[in-house]
PDB file of C-alpha atoms in Angstrom:
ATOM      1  CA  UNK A   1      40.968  17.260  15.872  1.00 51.00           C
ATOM      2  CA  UNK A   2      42.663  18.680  12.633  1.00 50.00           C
ATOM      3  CA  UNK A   3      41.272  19.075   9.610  1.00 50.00           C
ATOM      4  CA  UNK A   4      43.089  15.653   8.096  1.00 52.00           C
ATOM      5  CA  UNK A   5      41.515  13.548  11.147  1.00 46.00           C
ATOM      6  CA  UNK A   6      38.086  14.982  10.199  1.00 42.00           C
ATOM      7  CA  UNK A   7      38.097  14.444   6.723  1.00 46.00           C
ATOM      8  CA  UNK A   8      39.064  10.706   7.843  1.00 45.00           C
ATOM      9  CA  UNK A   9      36.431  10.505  10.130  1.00 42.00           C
ATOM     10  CA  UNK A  10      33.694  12.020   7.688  1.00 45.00           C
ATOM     11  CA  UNK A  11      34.669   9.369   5.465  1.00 47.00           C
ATOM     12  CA  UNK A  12      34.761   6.561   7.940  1.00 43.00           C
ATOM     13  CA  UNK A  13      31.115   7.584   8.787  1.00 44.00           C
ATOM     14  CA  UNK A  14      30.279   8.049   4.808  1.00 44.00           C
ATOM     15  CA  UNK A  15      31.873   4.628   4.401  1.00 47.00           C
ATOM     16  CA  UNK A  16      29.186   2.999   7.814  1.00 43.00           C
ATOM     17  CA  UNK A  17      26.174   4.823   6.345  1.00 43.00           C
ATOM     18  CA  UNK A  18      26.816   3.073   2.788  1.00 44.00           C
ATOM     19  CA  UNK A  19      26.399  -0.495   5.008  1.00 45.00           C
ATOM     20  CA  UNK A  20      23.764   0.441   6.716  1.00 45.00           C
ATOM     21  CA  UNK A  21      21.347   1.280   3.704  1.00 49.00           C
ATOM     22  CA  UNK A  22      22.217  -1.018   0.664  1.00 52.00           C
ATOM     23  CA  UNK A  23      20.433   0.923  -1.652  1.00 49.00           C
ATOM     24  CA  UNK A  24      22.368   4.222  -1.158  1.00 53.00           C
ATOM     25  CA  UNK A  25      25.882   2.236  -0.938  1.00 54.00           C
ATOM     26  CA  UNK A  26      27.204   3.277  -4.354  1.00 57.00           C
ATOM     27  CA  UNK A  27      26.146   6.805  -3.547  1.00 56.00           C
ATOM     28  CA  UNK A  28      27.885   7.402  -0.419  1.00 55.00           C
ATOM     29  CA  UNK A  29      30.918   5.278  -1.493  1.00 59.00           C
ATOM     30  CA  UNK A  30      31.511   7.982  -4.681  1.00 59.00           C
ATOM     31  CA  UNK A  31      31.237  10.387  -2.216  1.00 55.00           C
ATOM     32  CA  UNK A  32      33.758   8.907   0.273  1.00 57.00           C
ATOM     33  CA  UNK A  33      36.191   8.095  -2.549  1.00 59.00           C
ATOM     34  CA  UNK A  34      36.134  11.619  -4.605  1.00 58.00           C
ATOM     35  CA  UNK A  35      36.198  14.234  -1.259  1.00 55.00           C
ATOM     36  CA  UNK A  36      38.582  16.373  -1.337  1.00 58.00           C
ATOM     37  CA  UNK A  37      39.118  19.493   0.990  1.00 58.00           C
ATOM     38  CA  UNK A  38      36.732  21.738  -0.734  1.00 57.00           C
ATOM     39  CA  UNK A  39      33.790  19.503  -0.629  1.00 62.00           C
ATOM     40  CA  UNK A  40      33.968  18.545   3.029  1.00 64.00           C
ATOM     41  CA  UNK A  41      31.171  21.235   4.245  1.00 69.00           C
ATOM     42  CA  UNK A  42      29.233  19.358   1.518  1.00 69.00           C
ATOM     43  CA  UNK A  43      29.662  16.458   2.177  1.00 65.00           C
ATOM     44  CA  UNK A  44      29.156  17.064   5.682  1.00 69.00           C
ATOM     45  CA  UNK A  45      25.573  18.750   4.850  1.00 74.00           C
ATOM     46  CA  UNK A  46      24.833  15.279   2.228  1.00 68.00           C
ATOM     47  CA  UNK A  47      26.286  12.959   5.297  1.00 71.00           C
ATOM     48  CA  UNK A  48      23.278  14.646   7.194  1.00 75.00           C
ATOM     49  CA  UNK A  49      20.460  14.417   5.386  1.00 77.00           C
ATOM     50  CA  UNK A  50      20.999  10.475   4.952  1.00 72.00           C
ATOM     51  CA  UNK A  51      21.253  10.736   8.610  1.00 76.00           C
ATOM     52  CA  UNK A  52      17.852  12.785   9.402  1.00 74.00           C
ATOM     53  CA  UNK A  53      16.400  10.256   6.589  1.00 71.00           C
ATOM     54  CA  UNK A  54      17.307   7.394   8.564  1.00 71.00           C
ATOM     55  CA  UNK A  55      16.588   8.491  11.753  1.00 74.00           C
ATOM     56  CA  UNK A  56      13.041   9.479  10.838  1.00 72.00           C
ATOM     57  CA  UNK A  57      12.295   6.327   8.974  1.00 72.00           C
ATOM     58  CA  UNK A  58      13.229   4.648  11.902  1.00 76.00           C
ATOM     59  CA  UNK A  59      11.056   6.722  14.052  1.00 76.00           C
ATOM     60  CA  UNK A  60       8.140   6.094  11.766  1.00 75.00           C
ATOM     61  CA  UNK A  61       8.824   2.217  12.555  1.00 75.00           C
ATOM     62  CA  UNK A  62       8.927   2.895  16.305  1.00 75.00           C
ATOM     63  CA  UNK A  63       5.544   4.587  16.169  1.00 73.00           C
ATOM     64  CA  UNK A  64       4.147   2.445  13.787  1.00 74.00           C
ATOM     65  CA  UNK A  65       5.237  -1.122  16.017  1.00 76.00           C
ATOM     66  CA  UNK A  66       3.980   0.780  19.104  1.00 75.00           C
ATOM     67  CA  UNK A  67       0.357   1.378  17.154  1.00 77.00           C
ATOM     68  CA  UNK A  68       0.195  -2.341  16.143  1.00 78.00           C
ATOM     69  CA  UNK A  69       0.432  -3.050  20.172  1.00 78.00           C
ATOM     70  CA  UNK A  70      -1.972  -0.365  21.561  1.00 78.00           C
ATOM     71  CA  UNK A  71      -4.503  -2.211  18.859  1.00 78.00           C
ATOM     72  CA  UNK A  72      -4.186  -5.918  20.444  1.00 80.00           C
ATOM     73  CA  UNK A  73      -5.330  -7.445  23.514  1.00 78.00           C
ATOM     74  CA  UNK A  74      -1.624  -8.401  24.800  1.00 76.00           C
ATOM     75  CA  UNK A  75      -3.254 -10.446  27.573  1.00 79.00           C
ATOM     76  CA  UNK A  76      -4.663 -12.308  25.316  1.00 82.00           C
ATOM     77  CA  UNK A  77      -2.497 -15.904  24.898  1.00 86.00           C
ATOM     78  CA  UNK A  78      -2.854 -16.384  21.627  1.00 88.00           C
ATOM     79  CA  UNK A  79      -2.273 -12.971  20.225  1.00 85.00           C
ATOM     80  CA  UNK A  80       1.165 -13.073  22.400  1.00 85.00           C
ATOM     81  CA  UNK A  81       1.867 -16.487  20.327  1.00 88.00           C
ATOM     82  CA  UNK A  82       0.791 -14.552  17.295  1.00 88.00           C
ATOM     83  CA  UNK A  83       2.876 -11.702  17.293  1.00 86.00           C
ATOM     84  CA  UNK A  84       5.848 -14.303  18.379  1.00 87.00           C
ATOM     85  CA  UNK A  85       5.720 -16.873  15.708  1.00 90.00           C
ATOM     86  CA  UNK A  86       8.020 -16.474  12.967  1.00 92.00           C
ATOM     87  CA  UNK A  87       5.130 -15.923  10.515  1.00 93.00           C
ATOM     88  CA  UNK A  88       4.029 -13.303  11.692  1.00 90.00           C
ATOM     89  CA  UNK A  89       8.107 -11.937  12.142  1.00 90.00           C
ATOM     90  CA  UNK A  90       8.164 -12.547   8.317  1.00 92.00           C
ATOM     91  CA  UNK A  91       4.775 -10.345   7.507  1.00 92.00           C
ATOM     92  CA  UNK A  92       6.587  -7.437   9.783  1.00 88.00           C
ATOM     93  CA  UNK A  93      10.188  -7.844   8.389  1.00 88.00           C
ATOM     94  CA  UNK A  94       8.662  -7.517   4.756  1.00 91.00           C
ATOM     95  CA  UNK A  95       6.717  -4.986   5.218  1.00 88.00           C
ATOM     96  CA  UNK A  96       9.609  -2.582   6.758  1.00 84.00           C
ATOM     97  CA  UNK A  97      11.412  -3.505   4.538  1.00 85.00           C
ATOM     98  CA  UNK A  98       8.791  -2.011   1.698  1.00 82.00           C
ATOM     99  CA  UNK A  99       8.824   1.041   3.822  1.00 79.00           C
ATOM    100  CA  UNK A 100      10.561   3.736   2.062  1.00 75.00           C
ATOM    101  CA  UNK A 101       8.578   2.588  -1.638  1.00 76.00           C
ATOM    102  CA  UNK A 102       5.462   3.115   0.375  1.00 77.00           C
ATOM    103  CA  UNK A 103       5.060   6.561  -0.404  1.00 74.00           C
ATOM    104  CA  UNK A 104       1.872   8.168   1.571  1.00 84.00           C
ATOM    105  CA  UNK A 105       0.859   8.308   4.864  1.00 85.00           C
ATOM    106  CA  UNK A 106      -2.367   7.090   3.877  1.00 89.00           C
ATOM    107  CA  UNK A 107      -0.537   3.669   2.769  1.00 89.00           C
ATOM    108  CA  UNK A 108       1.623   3.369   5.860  1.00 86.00           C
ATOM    109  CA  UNK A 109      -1.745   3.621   7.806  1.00 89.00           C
ATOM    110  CA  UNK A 110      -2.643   0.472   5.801  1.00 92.00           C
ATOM    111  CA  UNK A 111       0.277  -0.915   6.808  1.00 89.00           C
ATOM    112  CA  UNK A 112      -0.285  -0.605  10.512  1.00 87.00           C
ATOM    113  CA  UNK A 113      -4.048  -1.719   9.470  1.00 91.00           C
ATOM    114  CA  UNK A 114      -2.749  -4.941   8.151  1.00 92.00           C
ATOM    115  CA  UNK A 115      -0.412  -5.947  10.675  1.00 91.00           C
ATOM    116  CA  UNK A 116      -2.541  -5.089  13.589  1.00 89.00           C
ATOM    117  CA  UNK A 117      -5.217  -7.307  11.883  1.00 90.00           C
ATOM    118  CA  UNK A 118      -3.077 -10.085  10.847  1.00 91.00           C
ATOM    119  CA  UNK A 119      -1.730 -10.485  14.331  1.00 87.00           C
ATOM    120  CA  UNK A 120      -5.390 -10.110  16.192  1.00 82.00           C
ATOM    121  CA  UNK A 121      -7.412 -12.550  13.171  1.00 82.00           C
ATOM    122  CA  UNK A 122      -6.879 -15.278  11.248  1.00 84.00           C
ATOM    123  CA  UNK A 123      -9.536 -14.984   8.445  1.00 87.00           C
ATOM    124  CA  UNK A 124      -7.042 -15.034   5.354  1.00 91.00           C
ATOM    125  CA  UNK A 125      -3.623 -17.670   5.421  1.00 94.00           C
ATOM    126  CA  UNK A 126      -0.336 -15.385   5.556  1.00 94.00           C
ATOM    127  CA  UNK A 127       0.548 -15.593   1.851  1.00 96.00           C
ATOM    128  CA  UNK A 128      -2.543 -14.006   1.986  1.00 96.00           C
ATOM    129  CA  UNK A 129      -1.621 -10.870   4.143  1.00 95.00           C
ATOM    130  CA  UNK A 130       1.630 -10.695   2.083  1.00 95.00           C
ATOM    131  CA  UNK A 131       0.279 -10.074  -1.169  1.00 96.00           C
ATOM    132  CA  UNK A 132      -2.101  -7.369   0.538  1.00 96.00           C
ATOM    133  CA  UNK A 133       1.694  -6.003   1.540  1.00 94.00           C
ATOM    134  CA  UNK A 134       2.580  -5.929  -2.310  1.00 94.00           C
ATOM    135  CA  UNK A 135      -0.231  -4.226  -2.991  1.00 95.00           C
ATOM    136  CA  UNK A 136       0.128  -1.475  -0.869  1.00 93.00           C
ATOM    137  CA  UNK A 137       3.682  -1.049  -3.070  1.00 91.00           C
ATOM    138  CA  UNK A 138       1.484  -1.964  -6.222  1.00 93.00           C
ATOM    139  CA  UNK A 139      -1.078   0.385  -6.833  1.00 95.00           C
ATOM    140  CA  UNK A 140      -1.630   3.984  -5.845  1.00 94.00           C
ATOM    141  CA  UNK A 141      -3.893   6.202  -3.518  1.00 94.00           C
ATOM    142  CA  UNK A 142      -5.997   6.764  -6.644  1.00 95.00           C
ATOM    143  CA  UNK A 143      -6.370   2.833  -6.616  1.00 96.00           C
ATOM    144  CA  UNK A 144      -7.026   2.037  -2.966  1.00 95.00           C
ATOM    145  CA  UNK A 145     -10.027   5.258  -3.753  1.00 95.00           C
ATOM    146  CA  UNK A 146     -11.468   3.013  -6.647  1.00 96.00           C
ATOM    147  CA  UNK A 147     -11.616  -0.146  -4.180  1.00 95.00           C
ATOM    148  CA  UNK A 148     -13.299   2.364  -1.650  1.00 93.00           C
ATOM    149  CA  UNK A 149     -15.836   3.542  -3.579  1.00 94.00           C
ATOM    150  CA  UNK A 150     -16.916  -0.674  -5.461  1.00 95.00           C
ATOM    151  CA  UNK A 151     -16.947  -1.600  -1.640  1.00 93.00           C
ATOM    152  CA  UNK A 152     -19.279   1.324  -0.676  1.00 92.00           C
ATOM    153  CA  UNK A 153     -21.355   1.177  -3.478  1.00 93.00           C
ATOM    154  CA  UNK A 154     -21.386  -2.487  -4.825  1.00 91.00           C
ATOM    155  CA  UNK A 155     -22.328  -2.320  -8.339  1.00 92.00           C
ATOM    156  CA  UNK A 156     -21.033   1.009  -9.149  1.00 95.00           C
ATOM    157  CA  UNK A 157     -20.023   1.510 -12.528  1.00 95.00           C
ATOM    158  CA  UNK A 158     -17.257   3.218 -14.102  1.00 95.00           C
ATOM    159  CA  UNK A 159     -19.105   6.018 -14.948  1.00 95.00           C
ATOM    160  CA  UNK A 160     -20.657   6.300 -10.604  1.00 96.00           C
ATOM    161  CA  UNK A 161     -17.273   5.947  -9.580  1.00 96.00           C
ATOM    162  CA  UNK A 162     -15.523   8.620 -11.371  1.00 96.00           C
ATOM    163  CA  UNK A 163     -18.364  11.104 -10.432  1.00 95.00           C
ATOM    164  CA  UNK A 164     -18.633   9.879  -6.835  1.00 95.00           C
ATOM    165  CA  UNK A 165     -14.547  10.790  -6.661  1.00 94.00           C
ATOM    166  CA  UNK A 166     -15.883  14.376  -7.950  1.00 93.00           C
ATOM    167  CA  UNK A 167     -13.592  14.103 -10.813  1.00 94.00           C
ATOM    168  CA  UNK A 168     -14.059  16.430 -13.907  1.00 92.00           C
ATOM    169  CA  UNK A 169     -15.462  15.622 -16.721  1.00 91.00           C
ATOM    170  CA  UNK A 170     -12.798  15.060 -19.362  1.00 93.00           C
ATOM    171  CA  UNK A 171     -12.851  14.044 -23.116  1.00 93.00           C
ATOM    172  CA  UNK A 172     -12.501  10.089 -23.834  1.00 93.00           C
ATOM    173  CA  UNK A 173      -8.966  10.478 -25.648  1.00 92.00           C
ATOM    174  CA  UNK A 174      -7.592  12.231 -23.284  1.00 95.00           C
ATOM    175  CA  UNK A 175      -5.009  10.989 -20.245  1.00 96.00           C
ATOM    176  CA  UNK A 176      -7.123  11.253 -17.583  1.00 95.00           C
ATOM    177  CA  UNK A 177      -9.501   8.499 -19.627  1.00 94.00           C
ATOM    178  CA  UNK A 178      -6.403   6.745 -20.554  1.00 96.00           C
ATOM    179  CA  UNK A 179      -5.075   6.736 -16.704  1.00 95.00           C
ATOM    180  CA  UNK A 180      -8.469   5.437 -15.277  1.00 96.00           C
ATOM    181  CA  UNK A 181      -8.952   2.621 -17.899  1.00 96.00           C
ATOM    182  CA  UNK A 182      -5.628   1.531 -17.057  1.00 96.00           C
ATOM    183  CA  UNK A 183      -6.502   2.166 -13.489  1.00 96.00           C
ATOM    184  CA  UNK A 184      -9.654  -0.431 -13.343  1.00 96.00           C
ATOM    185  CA  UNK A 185      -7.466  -2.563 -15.375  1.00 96.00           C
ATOM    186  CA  UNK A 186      -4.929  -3.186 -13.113  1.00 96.00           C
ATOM    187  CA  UNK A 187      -7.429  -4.010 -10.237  1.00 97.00           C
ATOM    188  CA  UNK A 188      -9.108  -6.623 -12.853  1.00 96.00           C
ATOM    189  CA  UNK A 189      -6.206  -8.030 -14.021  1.00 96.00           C
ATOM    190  CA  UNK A 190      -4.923  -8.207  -9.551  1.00 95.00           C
ATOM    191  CA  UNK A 191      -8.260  -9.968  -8.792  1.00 95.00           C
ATOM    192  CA  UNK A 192      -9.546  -7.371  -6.689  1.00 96.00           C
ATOM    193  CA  UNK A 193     -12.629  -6.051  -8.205  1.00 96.00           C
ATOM    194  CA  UNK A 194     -14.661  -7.739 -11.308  1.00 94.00           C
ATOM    195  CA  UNK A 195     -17.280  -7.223 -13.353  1.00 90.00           C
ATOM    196  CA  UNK A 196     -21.116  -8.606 -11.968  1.00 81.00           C
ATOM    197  CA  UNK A 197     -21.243 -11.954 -11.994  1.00 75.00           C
ATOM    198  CA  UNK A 198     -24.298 -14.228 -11.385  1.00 72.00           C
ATOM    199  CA  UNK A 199     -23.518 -17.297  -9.252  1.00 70.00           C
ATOM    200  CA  UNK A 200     -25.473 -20.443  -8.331  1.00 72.00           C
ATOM    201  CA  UNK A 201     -26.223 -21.340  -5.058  1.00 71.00           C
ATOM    202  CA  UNK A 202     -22.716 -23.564  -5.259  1.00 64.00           C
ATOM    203  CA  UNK A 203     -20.759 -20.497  -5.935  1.00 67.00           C
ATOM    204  CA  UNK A 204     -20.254 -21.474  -9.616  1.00 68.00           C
ATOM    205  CA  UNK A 205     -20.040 -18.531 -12.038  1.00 66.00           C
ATOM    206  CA  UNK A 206     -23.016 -18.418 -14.858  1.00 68.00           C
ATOM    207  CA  UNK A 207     -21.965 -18.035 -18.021  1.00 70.00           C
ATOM    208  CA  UNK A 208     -23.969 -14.959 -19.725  1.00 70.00           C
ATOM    209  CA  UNK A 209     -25.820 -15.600 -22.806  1.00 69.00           C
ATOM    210  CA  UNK A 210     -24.844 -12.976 -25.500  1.00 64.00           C
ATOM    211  CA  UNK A 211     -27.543 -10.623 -26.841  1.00 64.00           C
ATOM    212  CA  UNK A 212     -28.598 -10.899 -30.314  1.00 63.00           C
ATOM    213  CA  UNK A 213     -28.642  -7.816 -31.933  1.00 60.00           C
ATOM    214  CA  UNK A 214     -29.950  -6.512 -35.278  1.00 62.00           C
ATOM    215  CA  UNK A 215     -27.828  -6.222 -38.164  1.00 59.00           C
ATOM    216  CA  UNK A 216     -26.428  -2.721 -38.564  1.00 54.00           C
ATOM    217  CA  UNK A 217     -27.525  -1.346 -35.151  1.00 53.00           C
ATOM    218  CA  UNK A 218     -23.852  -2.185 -33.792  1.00 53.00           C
ATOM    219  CA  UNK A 219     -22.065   0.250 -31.678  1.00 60.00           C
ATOM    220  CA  UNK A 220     -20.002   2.814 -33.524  1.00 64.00           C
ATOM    221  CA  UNK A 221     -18.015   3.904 -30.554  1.00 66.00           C
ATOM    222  CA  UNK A 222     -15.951   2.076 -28.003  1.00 76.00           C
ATOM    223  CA  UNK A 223     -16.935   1.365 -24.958  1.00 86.00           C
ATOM    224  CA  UNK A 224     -16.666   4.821 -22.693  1.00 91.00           C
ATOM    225  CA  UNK A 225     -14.015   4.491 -20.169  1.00 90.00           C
ATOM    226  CA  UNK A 226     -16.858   6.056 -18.034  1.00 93.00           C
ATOM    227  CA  UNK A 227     -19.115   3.322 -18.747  1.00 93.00           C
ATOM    228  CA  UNK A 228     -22.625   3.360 -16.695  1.00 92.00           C
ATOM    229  CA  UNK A 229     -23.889  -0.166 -17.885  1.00 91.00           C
ATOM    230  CA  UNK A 230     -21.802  -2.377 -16.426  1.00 93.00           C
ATOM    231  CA  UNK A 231     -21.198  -2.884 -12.840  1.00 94.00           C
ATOM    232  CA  UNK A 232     -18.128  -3.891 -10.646  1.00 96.00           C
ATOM    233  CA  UNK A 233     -17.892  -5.551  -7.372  1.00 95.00           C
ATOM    234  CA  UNK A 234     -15.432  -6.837  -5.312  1.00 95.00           C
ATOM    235  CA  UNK A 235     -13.395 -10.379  -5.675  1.00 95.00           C
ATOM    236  CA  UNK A 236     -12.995 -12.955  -2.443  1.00 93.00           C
ATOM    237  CA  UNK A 237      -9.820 -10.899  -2.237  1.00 95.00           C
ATOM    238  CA  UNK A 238     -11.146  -7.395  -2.457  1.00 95.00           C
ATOM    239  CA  UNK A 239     -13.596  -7.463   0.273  1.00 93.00           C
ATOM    240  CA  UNK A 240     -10.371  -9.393   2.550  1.00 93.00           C
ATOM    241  CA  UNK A 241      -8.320  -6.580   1.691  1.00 95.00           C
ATOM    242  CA  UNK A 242     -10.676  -3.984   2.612  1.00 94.00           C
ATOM    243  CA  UNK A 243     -11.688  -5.731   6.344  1.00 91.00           C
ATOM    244  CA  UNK A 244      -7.446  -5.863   6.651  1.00 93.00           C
ATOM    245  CA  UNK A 245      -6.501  -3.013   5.376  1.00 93.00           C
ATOM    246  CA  UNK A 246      -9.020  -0.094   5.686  1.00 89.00           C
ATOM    247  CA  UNK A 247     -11.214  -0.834   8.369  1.00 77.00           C
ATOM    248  CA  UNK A 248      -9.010   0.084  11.497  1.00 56.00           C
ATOM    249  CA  UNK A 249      -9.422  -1.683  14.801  1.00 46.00           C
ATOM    250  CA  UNK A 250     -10.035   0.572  17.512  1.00 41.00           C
ATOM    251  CA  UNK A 251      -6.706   1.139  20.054  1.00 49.00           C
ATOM    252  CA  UNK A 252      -6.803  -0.865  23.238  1.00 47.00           C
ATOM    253  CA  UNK A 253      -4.615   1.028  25.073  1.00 43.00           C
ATOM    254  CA  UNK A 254      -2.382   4.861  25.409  1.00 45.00           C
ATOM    255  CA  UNK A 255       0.641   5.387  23.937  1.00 41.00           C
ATOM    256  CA  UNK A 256       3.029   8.130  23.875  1.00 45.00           C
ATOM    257  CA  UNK A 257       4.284   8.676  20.648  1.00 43.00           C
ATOM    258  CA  UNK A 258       6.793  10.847  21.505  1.00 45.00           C
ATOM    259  CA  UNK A 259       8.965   8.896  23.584  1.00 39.00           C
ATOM    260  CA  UNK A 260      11.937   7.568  20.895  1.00 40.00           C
ATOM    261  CA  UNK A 261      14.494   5.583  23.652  1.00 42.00           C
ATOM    262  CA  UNK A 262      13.474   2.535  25.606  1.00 37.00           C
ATOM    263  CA  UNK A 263      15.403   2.504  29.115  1.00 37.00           C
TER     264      UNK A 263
END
């Protein structure tokens, strides 16, 4: 093949990768458009990391579709329905297709968590299981340790959970402070941990009474974003997330992880 031919072929395949992957289209296209001669080896080299890329995300989805089935009871009838139905298709589809913004292997094994539970259980409706999905894209490692720790030790405070992370002590202005007030924020304002709440015995929240206090014995600091008075638990929606997401069912079943072509 001569040079010419390969330089048309190399952009051919540029030109298929940028179709196959929306979100690198305009990066492949500039690179099909502006090659010239002396950026073929390059190009070549760029073509083939996309390549690898794609071929091990793929492989990750292989493995990860294979785990889901050595979880479940595949003689069971209604598990077979399950994974059949087009709402559980959905709950798979979206979640590939969060994939590559999933960025830890300690998320993707949430992933497989959720899936594998949503298909074998049927405690929590599907719009359910797909905002657990977004969540896993939501909120970070450091966020899924937080939820951890409030399910482990229910009525932790700020203050417990920072120390039972083993996290240094650090100064209240500083951006560690900053990052885990924002931190138990976001998991208050997503409804998956709260403060203590009383309840009566129809569920109902109880509105707390405030405490008088004397005139002039007012706090002169705000409240420590390492509090150790008030105490968090998990929401409804917490404690679901948790049984789908980081409690792993045990595997039914051997699988070889290795093998990447079906015959």
């Amino acid at each position: 093949m001569s040079d010419s031919d390969k330089g048309k072929a190399g952009r051919a395949a540029l030109n298929a990768a940028s179709g196959m992957v929306p979100f690198l289209g305009g990066i492949l296209a500039a690179i099909a458009s502006h090659w010239g001669e002396k950026e073929q080896e390059h190009a070549n080299n760029v073509l083939r990391q996309w390549i690898q890329m794609l071929e091990d995300e793929l492989r990750e989805k292989g493995q990860t579709i294979s785990e889901i089935i050595a979880r479940l009871d595949m003689q069971d009838e209604k598990v077979q329905q399950r994974i059949e139905s087009e709402e559980y298709q959905k709950l798979l589809k979206k979640s590939f297709r969060k994939w590559s913004s999933i960025d830890s292997e300690s998320k993707r094994e949430k992933i497989r968590n959720i899936l594998s539970n949503a298909a074998g259980t049927d405690l929590v409706s599907d719009d359910v299981v797909s905002l657990f999905i977004d969540w896993l894209e939501q909120y970070s490692d450091f966020h899924f340790e937080v939820i951890g720790q409030v399910y482990q030790n229910e009525g932790a405070t700020r203050g417990q959970i920072w120390t039972n992370l083993n996290r240094p002590i650090v100064r209240e202005d500083s951006a560690d402070a900053d990052l885990y007030r924002m931190l138990v924020d976001d998991l208050s304002r997503g409804r998956v941990i709260r403060q203590h709440r009383r309840t009566d015995r129809f569920g109902n929240f109880i509105k707390e009474t405030p405490k008088p206090s004397r005139k002039g014995a007012g706090r002169k600091t705000m409240i420590s974003a390492f509090d150790r008075e008030k105490q968090y638990e998990l929401t409804e929606l917490g404690k679901q997330f948790v049984h789908y997401a980081m409690n792993e069912l045990a595997p039914r079943l051997n699988f070889d992880s290795t093998i990447s072509d079906i015959d």
